[in-house]
Coordinates of C-alpha atoms and ligand atoms in Angstrom, one line a residue:
M1 CA 57.8 10.5 78.7
S2 CA 59.0 11.5 82.2
E3 CA 59.3 15.2 83.0
R4 CA 62.8 15.9 84.2
K5 CA 63.8 19.0 86.0
Q6 CA 66.0 21.3 84.0
F7 CA 68.8 22.5 86.3
R8 CA 70.1 26.0 85.8
A9 CA 72.9 28.0 87.4
I10 CA 71.6 29.8 90.5
K11 CA 70.4 33.4 90.0
G12 CA 73.3 35.8 89.8
T13 CA 75.9 33.1 89.0
R14 CA 77.1 32.0 85.6
D15 CA 79.4 29.6 83.7
I16 CA 82.4 31.0 81.9
L17 CA 82.8 28.7 78.9
P18 CA 85.5 28.3 76.3
P19 CA 86.6 30.3 74.3
D20 CA 85.6 33.1 76.8
S21 CA 87.5 31.3 79.6
A22 CA 90.7 31.7 77.6
L23 CA 90.2 35.4 77.7
W24 CA 89.7 35.2 81.5
N25 CA 92.8 33.1 81.9
W26 CA 94.9 35.5 79.9
F27 CA 93.5 38.4 81.9
E28 CA 94.4 36.7 85.2
Q29 CA 97.8 35.5 83.9
T30 CA 98.7 39.0 82.8
A31 CA 97.8 40.3 86.3
R32 CA 100.1 37.6 87.8
E33 CA 103.0 38.7 85.5
V34 CA 102.6 42.4 86.1
F35 CA 102.1 42.1 89.9
E36 CA 105.1 39.8 90.2
S37 CA 107.2 42.3 88.3
Y38 CA 106.4 44.6 91.3
N39 CA 107.5 41.9 93.7
F40 CA 104.0 40.9 94.8
G41 CA 103.4 37.3 95.8
E42 CA 100.1 35.4 95.5
I43 CA 98.1 34.6 98.6
R44 CA 95.5 31.8 98.2
L45 CA 92.7 32.4 100.7
P46 CA 89.7 30.4 101.9
I47 CA 86.3 31.3 100.4
L48 CA 84.6 30.8 103.8
E49 CA 85.4 33.1 106.7
E50 CA 83.7 33.8 110.0
V51 CA 80.9 36.3 109.6
D52 CA 82.4 38.4 112.4
L53 CA 85.5 39.1 110.4
F54 CA 83.5 41.1 107.8
A55 CA 81.1 42.6 110.4
R56 CA 84.2 44.0 112.2
S57 CA 86.2 45.2 109.2
V58 CA 83.8 46.1 106.4
G59 CA 81.3 47.4 109.0
S60 CA 78.0 45.9 110.1
D61 CA 76.1 49.0 108.9
T62 CA 77.3 48.7 105.3
D63 CA 75.1 47.1 102.6
I64 CA 77.6 44.5 102.0
V65 CA 77.4 43.1 105.5
S66 CA 73.9 43.9 106.5
K67 CA 72.1 42.9 103.3
E68 CA 74.3 41.2 100.8
M69 CA 76.2 38.5 102.7
F70 CA 75.7 34.7 102.1
T71 CA 76.1 33.1 105.4
L72 CA 75.9 29.5 106.6
E73 CA 76.5 27.7 109.8
L74 CA 79.6 25.7 110.1
R75 CA 79.8 22.9 112.6
A76 CA 83.3 23.0 113.8
F77 CA 82.8 20.1 116.0
Q78 CA 83.2 17.0 113.9
E79 CA 85.6 15.5 116.3
I80 CA 83.2 15.8 119.2
Y81 CA 80.4 14.3 117.1
D82 CA 82.6 11.4 116.3
L83 CA 83.5 10.8 120.0
R84 CA 79.8 10.9 120.9
G85 CA 79.2 8.3 118.2
Q86 CA 81.8 6.1 119.9
L87 CA 79.9 6.5 123.2
T88 CA 76.7 5.2 121.6
D89 CA 78.6 2.3 120.0
S90 CA 80.1 1.1 123.3
V91 CA 77.1 1.1 125.7
E92 CA 77.3 -2.7 125.9
S93 CA 80.8 -2.7 127.3
P94 CA 81.4 -0.9 130.6
V95 CA 85.1 -0.6 130.1
R96 CA 84.9 0.7 126.6
F97 CA 82.1 3.1 127.5
T98 CA 84.0 4.5 130.4
G99 CA 87.1 5.0 128.2
S100 CA 85.0 6.7 125.5
L101 CA 83.4 8.9 128.1
F102 CA 86.8 10.0 129.3
Q103 CA 87.8 11.1 125.8
F104 CA 84.4 12.7 125.1
L105 CA 84.7 14.8 128.3
R106 CA 88.2 15.9 127.5
A107 CA 87.0 17.2 124.1
I108 CA 84.0 18.8 125.7
D109 CA 86.1 20.5 128.4
S110 CA 88.4 22.0 125.8
A111 CA 85.3 23.2 123.8
R112 CA 84.0 24.8 127.1
A113 CA 87.3 26.5 127.7
S114 CA 87.3 28.1 124.3
D115 CA 83.7 29.2 124.7
R116 CA 82.3 26.9 122.1
L117 CA 79.8 25.1 124.3
S118 CA 76.3 26.5 124.7
R119 CA 75.7 27.9 128.2
E120 CA 72.7 25.7 128.8
S121 CA 74.9 22.6 128.5
G122 CA 76.9 23.3 131.7
S123 CA 74.8 21.1 133.9
A124 CA 74.8 18.2 131.5
V125 CA 78.5 18.3 131.4
N126 CA 78.7 18.4 135.2
Q127 CA 76.4 15.3 135.3
L128 CA 78.6 13.5 132.8
H129 CA 81.6 14.2 135.0
S130 CA 79.9 12.6 138.0
A131 CA 78.8 9.7 135.9
Y132 CA 82.3 9.2 134.7
K133 CA 83.7 9.3 138.3
E134 CA 81.1 6.8 139.5
L135 CA 81.6 4.3 136.6
N136 CA 85.3 4.6 136.9
E137 CA 85.2 3.7 140.7
R138 CA 82.9 0.8 140.1
I139 CA 84.8 -0.9 137.4
A140 CA 88.1 -0.4 139.3
D141 CA 87.0 -3.6 141.1
D142 CA 88.1 -6.4 138.7
R143 CA 85.5 -8.8 139.9
V144 CA 82.6 -6.3 139.4
L145 CA 83.9 -5.4 136.0
A146 CA 84.1 -9.0 134.9
E147 CA 80.6 -9.8 136.1
A148 CA 79.1 -6.6 134.7
T149 CA 80.6 -7.4 131.3
E150 CA 79.8 -11.1 131.1
R151 CA 76.4 -11.1 132.9
P152 CA 75.0 -7.5 132.6
E153 CA 71.9 -8.5 134.7
T154 CA 74.1 -8.9 137.8
H155 CA 74.9 -5.2 137.9
P156 CA 71.8 -3.3 136.6
E157 CA 72.9 -0.1 138.4
I158 CA 76.1 0.1 136.1
H159 CA 74.1 -0.4 132.9
D160 CA 71.4 2.0 134.0
R161 CA 74.1 4.6 134.7
I162 CA 75.7 4.0 131.2
R163 CA 72.4 4.5 129.4
Q164 CA 71.6 7.6 131.5
A165 CA 75.1 9.0 130.7
E166 CA 74.7 8.3 127.0
A167 CA 71.4 10.1 126.9
I168 CA 72.9 13.1 128.7
A169 CA 75.7 13.2 126.2
M170 CA 73.2 13.6 123.5
E171 CA 71.9 16.7 125.1
V172 CA 75.1 18.6 125.0
R173 CA 74.8 21.5 122.6
F174 CA 77.5 23.7 121.0
S175 CA 77.5 27.3 120.0
R176 CA 77.8 27.4 116.2
E177 CA 80.2 29.5 114.4
A178 CA 78.6 31.3 111.5
A179 CA 80.6 31.3 108.3
A180 CA 80.1 33.5 105.3
L181 CA 81.0 33.3 101.6
R182 CA 83.5 36.1 101.4
P183 CA 82.0 39.4 100.0
E184 CA 85.6 40.8 99.5
A185 CA 89.1 39.7 100.4
T186 CA 90.9 42.5 102.1
A187 CA 89.6 41.4 105.5
S188 CA 90.9 37.9 104.8
V189 CA 94.3 39.1 103.8
C190 CA 94.5 41.0 107.1
R191 CA 93.3 38.0 109.0
A192 CA 96.0 35.9 107.4
Y193 CA 98.6 38.6 108.0
I194 CA 97.8 38.4 111.8
E195 CA 97.4 34.6 111.9
H196 CA 100.8 34.0 110.3
N197 CA 102.6 36.7 112.2
M198 CA 103.6 38.3 108.9
Q199 CA 104.7 41.6 110.6
A200 CA 107.8 39.6 111.7
L201 CA 108.8 39.1 108.0
P202 CA 111.3 41.5 106.5
G203 CA 110.0 44.6 104.6
N204 CA 106.4 45.3 103.5
Q205 CA 104.2 42.4 102.7
K206 CA 103.0 42.7 99.1
L207 CA 100.3 40.2 98.3
Y208 CA 97.8 39.6 95.5
Y209 CA 94.8 37.3 95.3
I210 CA 92.5 36.1 92.5
G211 CA 89.1 34.5 93.0
P212 CA 85.4 34.6 93.4
M213 CA 83.5 36.9 95.8
F214 CA 79.8 36.7 96.8
R215 CA 77.2 39.4 97.3
R216 CA 73.5 39.0 97.3
E217 CA 72.8 42.0 95.0
R218 CA 70.2 42.5 92.3
P219 CA 71.8 40.8 89.2
Q220 CA 72.1 43.0 86.1
K221 CA 74.7 43.7 83.5
G222 CA 78.1 43.9 85.2
R223 CA 76.6 42.9 88.6
Y224 CA 76.5 39.3 89.7
R225 CA 76.1 37.4 93.0
Q226 CA 79.2 35.4 92.3
F227 CA 81.7 37.7 90.7
Y228 CA 85.5 37.7 90.4
Q229 CA 88.2 40.0 91.7
I230 CA 91.9 40.4 91.4
G231 CA 93.2 42.3 94.3
A232 CA 96.6 43.5 95.7
E233 CA 97.5 44.7 99.2
V234 CA 100.6 46.2 100.8
L235 CA 100.8 45.7 104.6
G236 CA 103.6 46.9 106.8
Q237 CA 105.0 49.7 109.0
S238 CA 105.2 52.4 106.4
D239 CA 102.4 54.6 105.0
A240 CA 104.7 56.5 102.6
P241 CA 102.7 58.0 99.7
A242 CA 105.2 56.3 97.4
I243 CA 103.5 53.0 98.3
D244 CA 100.1 54.4 97.3
A245 CA 101.6 55.7 94.0
E246 CA 103.4 52.4 93.2
V247 CA 100.2 50.5 93.7
L248 CA 98.3 52.8 91.4
E249 CA 101.1 52.6 88.8
M250 CA 101.0 48.8 88.9
L251 CA 97.2 48.9 88.5
L252 CA 97.4 51.2 85.4
V253 CA 100.3 49.2 83.9
F254 CA 98.1 46.1 84.2
F255 CA 95.1 47.9 82.6
N256 CA 97.4 49.0 79.8
H257 CA 98.7 45.5 79.2
V258 CA 95.2 44.1 78.9
G259 CA 94.1 46.9 76.6
L260 CA 91.8 48.6 79.1
T261 CA 92.9 52.0 78.1
R262 CA 89.7 54.1 78.0
T263 CA 89.7 54.4 81.8
T264 CA 89.7 57.2 84.3
L265 CA 91.4 57.1 87.7
Y266 CA 89.7 59.1 90.4
V267 CA 91.6 59.8 93.7
N268 CA 90.6 61.4 97.0
S269 CA 91.7 61.6 100.6
I270 CA 89.1 61.0 103.2
G271 CA 91.3 61.9 106.2
D272 CA 92.0 59.8 109.2
K273 CA 90.8 59.4 112.8
N274 CA 92.2 62.9 113.7
C275 CA 90.3 64.9 111.2
R276 CA 87.5 62.9 109.7
P277 CA 85.2 62.8 112.8
Q278 CA 85.1 66.6 112.8
Y279 CA 84.4 66.8 109.1
V280 CA 81.6 64.1 109.4
E281 CA 80.0 66.2 112.2
L282 CA 80.2 69.4 110.1
L283 CA 78.7 67.5 107.1
R284 CA 75.9 66.2 109.3
E285 CA 75.1 69.7 110.5
E286 CA 75.0 71.1 107.0
L287 CA 72.9 68.1 105.8
R288 CA 70.4 68.6 108.5
K289 CA 69.8 72.1 107.2
V290 CA 68.8 70.8 103.8
K291 CA 67.2 67.5 105.0
D292 CA 63.8 68.4 103.5
K293 CA 65.2 68.6 100.0
L294 CA 66.8 65.1 100.2
K295 CA 65.2 61.8 99.4
E296 CA 64.6 59.1 102.0
D297 CA 67.9 57.2 101.7
S298 CA 69.9 60.3 102.1
Q299 CA 67.8 61.6 105.0
R300 CA 68.5 58.4 106.9
R301 CA 72.2 58.5 106.1
I302 CA 72.5 62.0 107.7
E303 CA 72.3 60.2 111.0
T304 CA 73.8 56.8 110.2
N305 CA 76.6 57.6 107.8
P306 CA 76.6 61.1 106.3
L307 CA 79.6 60.4 104.1
R308 CA 77.5 58.0 102.1
V309 CA 75.2 60.9 101.0
L310 CA 78.1 62.0 98.8
D311 CA 77.7 58.7 96.9
S312 CA 74.2 59.6 95.9
K313 CA 73.4 59.4 92.2
I314 CA 70.0 60.9 92.4
P315 CA 69.8 63.8 90.0
E316 CA 67.7 66.2 92.2
E317 CA 70.2 65.8 95.0
Q318 CA 73.3 66.8 92.9
P319 CA 73.0 70.6 93.2
I320 CA 72.6 70.3 96.9
I321 CA 75.5 68.0 97.4
E322 CA 77.7 70.4 95.3
T323 CA 77.2 73.1 98.0
L324 CA 78.3 70.9 100.9
P325 CA 81.6 71.3 102.7
R326 CA 84.5 69.4 101.1
I327 CA 86.8 67.1 103.0
S328 CA 89.9 68.6 101.3
D329 CA 89.3 71.9 103.1
H330 CA 89.2 70.0 106.5
L331 CA 92.1 67.6 106.4
C332 CA 94.6 67.7 109.3
D333 CA 98.1 68.8 108.4
D334 CA 99.4 65.2 108.2
C335 CA 96.6 64.0 105.9
R336 CA 97.0 67.1 103.8
A337 CA 100.7 66.5 103.4
H338 CA 100.2 62.9 102.6
F339 CA 97.7 63.7 99.9
A340 CA 99.9 66.4 98.4
K341 CA 102.9 64.0 98.3
L342 CA 100.8 61.3 96.7
K343 CA 99.8 63.7 93.9
E344 CA 103.5 64.7 93.4
E345 CA 104.4 61.0 93.2
L346 CA 101.6 60.4 90.6
N347 CA 103.0 63.2 88.5
L348 CA 106.5 61.8 88.8
R349 CA 105.2 58.5 87.4
R350 CA 103.2 60.3 84.7
I351 CA 99.9 58.9 86.0
D352 CA 96.8 60.8 84.8
Y353 CA 94.2 61.2 87.5
K354 CA 91.2 63.3 88.5
E355 CA 90.5 64.4 92.0
N356 CA 87.0 63.6 93.1
W357 CA 86.1 64.9 96.6
R358 CA 82.9 62.8 96.7
L359 CA 84.8 59.5 96.4
V360 CA 84.2 58.1 99.9
R361 CA 83.7 54.4 99.1
G362 CA 81.2 52.2 100.8
L363 CA 83.3 50.4 103.3
D364 CA 84.1 51.5 106.8
Y365 CA 87.8 50.7 106.9
Y366 CA 89.2 53.3 104.6
T367 CA 91.5 56.1 105.7
R368 CA 93.3 58.9 103.7
T369 CA 93.8 57.7 100.1
T370 CA 90.7 56.3 98.3
F371 CA 90.5 55.7 94.5
E372 CA 88.4 54.2 91.8
V373 CA 88.9 53.4 88.2
T374 CA 86.0 53.6 85.7
A375 CA 85.9 52.2 82.2
E376 CA 83.8 52.8 79.1
G377 CA 81.1 50.6 77.6
L378 CA 79.6 49.5 80.9
G379 CA 76.6 51.8 81.5
S380 CA 76.0 52.7 85.1
Q381 CA 78.0 49.7 86.5
N382 CA 81.2 51.4 85.2
A383 CA 83.6 51.0 88.2
V384 CA 86.3 48.4 87.3
C385 CA 88.4 48.9 90.4
G386 CA 88.1 50.3 93.8
G387 CA 90.6 50.7 96.6
G388 CA 92.3 52.8 99.2
R389 CA 94.3 53.0 102.4
Y390 CA 93.2 51.1 105.5
D391 CA 95.7 52.0 108.3
G392 CA 94.4 50.6 111.5
L393 CA 92.3 47.7 110.0
V394 CA 94.8 45.1 111.1
E395 CA 94.7 46.5 114.6
L396 CA 90.9 46.5 114.6
L397 CA 91.1 42.8 113.9
G398 CA 93.3 42.2 116.9
G399 CA 96.7 42.5 115.2
P400 CA 99.7 44.8 115.7
P401 CA 99.6 48.5 114.5
T402 CA 99.9 48.2 110.8
K403 CA 99.5 50.4 107.7
G404 CA 97.8 49.0 104.6
I405 CA 96.7 49.9 101.1
G406 CA 95.2 47.9 98.3
F407 CA 92.7 47.6 95.5
A408 CA 90.3 45.1 94.0
I409 CA 89.7 44.9 90.3
G410 CA 86.3 43.5 89.1
T411 CA 87.2 40.9 86.5
D412 CA 83.7 40.5 85.1
R413 CA 83.3 44.2 84.3
S414 CA 86.9 44.5 83.0
I415 CA 86.3 41.7 80.5
L416 CA 83.0 43.2 79.5
S417 CA 84.7 46.5 78.8
I418 CA 87.5 44.9 76.9
E419 CA 84.9 43.1 74.7
E420 CA 82.8 46.2 74.2
G421 CA 86.0 48.1 73.1
G422 CA 86.6 45.4 70.5
N423 CA 90.2 45.1 71.9
V424 CA 90.0 41.3 72.4
P425 CA 93.4 39.7 71.7
K426 CA 93.7 36.6 69.5
L427 CA 94.4 33.8 71.9
G428 CA 95.6 30.3 71.3
G429 CA 93.0 28.4 69.5
L430 CA 93.4 25.1 67.6
A431 CA 96.6 24.9 65.6
V432 CA 96.5 21.5 63.9
Y433 CA 93.6 19.2 63.1
I434 CA 94.8 15.7 62.1
A435 CA 92.8 14.3 59.2
W436 CA 93.8 10.6 59.2
M437 CA 92.2 8.0 56.9
G438 CA 92.6 4.3 56.9
Q439 CA 93.5 2.2 59.9
A440 CA 97.1 1.8 58.6
S441 CA 97.6 5.6 59.2
Y442 CA 96.2 5.6 62.7
P443 CA 99.4 4.8 64.6
T444 CA 101.3 7.5 62.6
A445 CA 98.5 9.9 63.5
V446 CA 98.7 9.1 67.2
N447 CA 102.5 9.5 67.2
I448 CA 102.7 12.7 65.4
A449 CA 99.9 14.2 67.6
K450 CA 101.9 13.4 70.7
K451 CA 105.0 15.1 69.2
L452 CA 103.2 18.2 68.1
R453 CA 101.5 18.5 71.5
A454 CA 104.9 18.1 73.2
A455 CA 106.1 21.0 71.0
G456 CA 103.4 23.2 72.6
L457 CA 100.8 23.1 69.8
S458 CA 97.1 22.6 70.3
V459 CA 96.2 19.5 68.4
E460 CA 92.9 17.8 67.7
L461 CA 93.1 14.1 66.9
P462 CA 89.7 12.6 65.8
P463 CA 89.0 9.5 67.8
E464 CA 87.2 7.7 65.0
E465 CA 87.9 7.4 61.3
M466 CA 86.0 9.8 59.1
K467 CA 85.6 10.4 55.4
F468 CA 88.2 12.8 54.1
K469 CA 85.7 15.5 53.2
K470 CA 83.8 15.4 56.5
S471 CA 87.1 15.5 58.4
L472 CA 88.3 18.6 56.6
G473 CA 84.9 20.2 57.1
L474 CA 85.1 19.7 60.8
A475 CA 88.7 21.1 60.9
D476 CA 87.3 24.2 59.3
K477 CA 84.4 24.5 61.7
L478 CA 86.7 24.0 64.7
G479 CA 88.7 27.0 63.5
A480 CA 91.9 25.0 63.1
R481 CA 94.8 26.8 61.4
Y482 CA 96.1 23.7 59.7
A483 CA 94.9 20.3 58.7
L484 CA 97.6 17.6 58.7
I485 CA 96.6 15.0 56.2
I486 CA 97.7 11.4 56.8
G487 CA 96.4 8.8 54.4
E488 CA 97.8 5.5 53.2
D489 CA 100.0 7.3 50.6
E490 CA 101.6 9.4 53.2
V491 CA 102.3 6.5 55.4
A492 CA 103.9 4.6 52.6
L493 CA 106.1 7.6 51.6
G494 CA 106.9 8.6 55.2
T495 CA 105.6 12.1 54.6
F496 CA 102.9 14.4 55.9
T497 CA 100.7 16.8 53.9
L498 CA 100.0 20.1 55.7
K499 CA 97.1 22.2 54.5
R500 CA 96.8 25.8 55.6
L501 CA 93.0 26.2 56.0
A502 CA 92.9 30.0 55.4
D503 CA 94.1 29.7 51.8
S504 CA 94.2 26.0 51.2
D505 CA 97.9 26.2 50.5
Q506 CA 99.3 22.7 50.7
K507 CA 102.9 21.5 51.4
K508 CA 104.6 18.1 51.9
F509 CA 107.0 17.5 54.8
A510 CA 109.1 14.8 56.3
E511 CA 108.6 14.5 60.1
G512 CA 111.6 16.6 61.1
E513 CA 110.8 19.4 58.7
L514 CA 107.2 19.4 59.8
L515 CA 108.0 19.9 63.4
E516 CA 110.4 22.7 62.6
Y517 CA 108.0 24.5 60.3
L518 CA 105.1 24.4 62.8
E519 CA 107.4 25.4 65.6
S520 CA 108.4 28.6 63.7
E521 CA 104.7 29.1 62.9
R522 CA 103.9 28.9 66.6
R523 CA 106.2 31.8 67.4
R524 CA 104.6 34.2 64.9
Ligands
ATP601 P1 79.8 49.2 93.0 O1 79.7 50.6 93.4 O2 79.8 49.1 91.5 O3 78.8 48.4 93.6 P2 81.6 48.5 95.0 O4 82.1 49.8 95.5 O5 80.6 47.7 95.7 O6 81.2 48.7 93.4 P3 84.1 47.2 95.6 O7 83.7 46.5 96.8 O8 85.0 48.3 95.6 O9 82.9 47.5 94.7 O10 84.8 46.1 94.6 C1 85.7 46.4 93.6 C2 85.2 46.1 92.2 O11 84.6 44.8 92.2 C3 84.2 47.0 91.7 O12 84.8 48.1 91.1 C4 83.5 46.2 90.6 O13 84.3 46.2 89.4 C5 83.6 44.8 91.2 N1 82.3 44.4 91.8 C6 81.8 44.7 93.0 N2 80.6 44.2 93.1 C7 80.3 43.4 92.0 C8 79.2 42.6 91.6 N3 78.2 42.4 92.3 N4 79.3 42.0 90.3 C9 80.4 42.2 89.5 N5 81.4 43.0 89.9 C10 81.4 43.6 91.1
MG602 MG1 78.5 47.5 95.5

């Protein structure tokens, strides 16, 4: 027997199978409905983006970018490769070769103009330009062209030049653009906002996205390398605290709809470019004084990113961190007023929250409002949503001055928490299993299946005839609510027998009544 390799999903990735996938679809569909009730529209984004987009926004010193990103090299030069192929294909024909060389050089020149040609290729390109000029001049003479085409040996210098040019063309190298599987999507939303000139559209842009993200982390419960997020962003000219509050309201309304109720919302303000730098410096000075008492990671962060020390979960460090200066005592007047107004707005909307001065978040782009939602039943991976304000991010990516705020919900963990809480809704499932017997009843079975499906019911029609007992047994195992029995008797009488599988209650119906009965059942 031959040994075959058993393929398995790549480490940190997984399949979501039915019936779990129904729960996922319902979760995502509920988000769509809630978000659209707040006038958010869906943005569908690419999964591949330039590495630099994340390096610039999330920050190249963050774990996400420095350690966890899946990158690949994207050859954005297919057209040029194709043109080069044409060159090789036309070496026998001086006129076709010269024409192809002209097109190749045009593509190369535009790649050079947009900085996509490797620097070392400059001299090859210059040589190709001279070769083109020379060939073009020679074949301008009709007699020479005819001879060189029909009897190549009469003009060896032309054919040598062609082969030489073709070899040089092979040496042209391009700079490659590195692409990454997106580790998050806020940067992509900002990129799209700029690319499509969305600041010219009326009002704030309110966008949501749903899809997979990729981070090379150590897989464990609630932590995967391909995981899923549902996120929402508001981009525009205003940074009114009412926007922050509305986004939080929407988030909690959504969690409520999906039964994620044992959650805690933490909020904080981490200041802006006017006050945070001074606070970070103060924090650094205080941390240096207690450096010896901290572990290695925190010691390093004193210099690289002192705010991240506040994230530490190491028990021995906790009493030390508690004595550190708090950002809330060092906000500038504007940031302080913004945060106070946000809390007022949250109270107005009856949103419960806890202030957490240590909530700084791991990404570089946040300003002012930051927040996180934790849920029960998840152990240490208990954050189901993170977000905050990122005024200035769009500008950092080369766009116009823009304010922004958003969040990302972790779908994998949210679903885990819903399941752990035992709050799983009863979704869909198989309504009717059609137990047909005898070839004469088959056409009736096919017909009624089509009608029931058109009425919105989930119907299983066995493709092959089965013994009555076996058929009903399978209906039970598949979890069908009803078995519709169609035997030769039924066909002869023009009736259907409907058996409710939970209690074996059986009723006879004509077709019209059957549809009506099941329709009303569907709505219950
Ligand atoms: P954590 O501190 O748990 O690593 P994070 O701060 O890295 O979270 P964000 O970048 O804010 O997470 O992403 C928002 C949400 O996405 C998180 O709250 C979490 O629910 C989810 N999430 C992040 N990374 C993963 C992962 N590797 N696997 C599953 N879900 C994740
Ligand atoms: Mg993380």
